[in-house]
Amino acid sequence: MNNNIFQELIQAYRENKLAHAFLIETNDKEKSYHSLLQFLKILNCPDEYKEGCSNCNLCHLIDTNSLPSLLTVYPDGINIKKEQILEVKRAFQTKPVFSKYNMYIIMDAENLNSSSANTMLKFLEEPEDSIIGFFITNNKENVIDTIKSRCQILLDYYNVDVSMQIPSALKELAISYVKEIETSKMETILYNRDILLPEIKDKKTLFYLFESLLDIYRNLFFTVQNLEELKGEYKEFKYLLKKDVKYFERKVDLIMEILDEINYNLNISLVLDRFVLEGGDS
Ligand SMILES: [Zn+2]
């Protein structure tokens, strides 16, 4: 595990202070899920857990996603449905057989609506020692309050390495776009329509563009705080470093929100315009 939030949980577990519900905000749900599974192995492994334990049946069942007392719920369509939560409840009416805990993981917890969240509440309000739950989201602010207020909140952030996967043409497009947006905001809606839209033909390309924008603004955000060096390819944005950290923080937050929205919103033009309209100085 490369991050320490789960180390803290292990510590809490050893001190018998482990909470029974956690809301994990992360910028990489897949990595976070994987780290969480490692943690659950440590929690349940009947042997003294060693990295990559494959000796015991329990760790093997977690690896192969076939442990009956570990249930992962993904949104069915856009929402997590009440019926999916009822299934977890039914499965957890009996104490676990192989593991110490009955464990549930709710992926994309922002997609719990009020009826599925209400169904969830029994677990959260009358916690049983043998049940432990995790809600994973990339923005805790979008998670319904009834859930959020009953969870211990954890932040599980990873360094993003976009250089491996994003086509260089798109990274260059992102650089030109930042140049445009930071200098002539008034015209950027037109720039969206005339220059960007013809290049952005599908969601995947749009996603890459915003991942590239995220990399640029995160690098600026960290550089302003003297936590990183300005990357060579972004040297031309040196003049932006006189802006304060809040400015870049807002941009990073907005881009994270938009990246999330791209999963559901197919209107590329609206997504681009939102970035311009909400991303300016305020
Ligand atoms: Zn094991």
Coordinates of N, CA, C and O in Angstrom, one line a residue, residues 13 16 18-20 43 95-96 100-103 123 126-133:
Y13 N -7.7 -0.4 14.4 CA -8.2 -1.8 14.6 C -7.5 -2.4 15.8 O -8.1 -3.0 16.7
N16 N -8.6 -1.3 18.9 CA -10.0 -1.6 19.2 C -10.9 -0.3 19.0 O -11.8 -0.1 19.7
L18 N -11.8 0.9 15.8 CA -12.2 1.0 14.4 C -13.7 1.4 14.3 O -14.5 0.8 15.0
A19 N -13.9 2.5 13.5 CA -15.3 2.8 13.3 C -16.0 1.8 12.4 O -15.4 0.8 12.0
H20 N -17.3 1.9 12.2 CA -18.0 0.8 11.5 C -18.4 1.3 10.1 O -18.9 0.5 9.3
L43 N -7.3 -7.2 7.9 CA -8.3 -7.3 9.0 C -8.8 -8.7 9.3 O -9.1 -9.0 10.4
K95 N -24.3 -13.9 10.9 CA -22.9 -13.6 11.2 C -22.0 -14.3 10.2 O -22.4 -15.3 9.6
P96 N -20.9 -13.6 9.9 CA -20.0 -14.2 8.9 C -19.4 -15.5 9.3 O -19.3 -15.8 10.5
K100 N -14.0 -12.3 10.0 CA -14.4 -11.7 11.2 C -15.6 -10.8 11.0 O -16.4 -10.6 11.8
Y101 N -15.6 -10.2 9.8 CA -16.6 -9.2 9.5 C -17.5 -9.5 8.3 O -17.1 -10.2 7.4
N102 N -18.7 -9.0 8.4 CA -19.5 -8.8 7.2 C -19.1 -7.5 6.6 O -19.2 -6.5 7.3
M103 N -18.7 -7.4 5.4 CA -18.2 -6.1 4.8 C -18.9 -5.7 3.6 O -19.2 -6.6 2.7
F123 N -27.9 0.1 9.1 CA -26.5 -0.3 9.3 C -25.7 0.8 10.0 O -24.8 0.5 10.8
E126 N -27.6 1.6 13.9 CA -27.5 0.5 14.9 C -26.4 -0.4 14.5 O -26.6 -1.6 14.1
P127 N -25.2 0.1 14.6 CA -24.1 -0.7 14.1 C -23.9 -2.0 14.9 O -24.0 -2.0 16.1
E128 N -23.7 -3.0 14.1 CA -23.3 -4.3 14.8 C -21.8 -4.4 14.7 O -21.2 -4.1 13.7
D129 N -21.2 -5.0 15.7 CA -19.8 -5.2 15.7 C -19.3 -5.9 14.5 O -18.1 -5.7 14.1
S130 N -20.1 -6.8 14.0 CA -19.6 -7.7 12.9 C -19.7 -7.1 11.5 O -19.4 -7.7 10.6
I131 N -20.3 -5.9 11.4 CA -20.5 -5.3 10.1 C -19.7 -4.0 10.0 O -19.6 -3.2 10.8
I132 N -19.0 -4.0 8.8 CA -18.2 -2.8 8.5 C -18.4 -2.3 7.1 O -18.5 -3.2 6.2
G133 N -18.5 -1.0 6.9 CA -18.9 -0.6 5.5 C -18.1 0.6 5.0 O -17.5 1.3 5.8

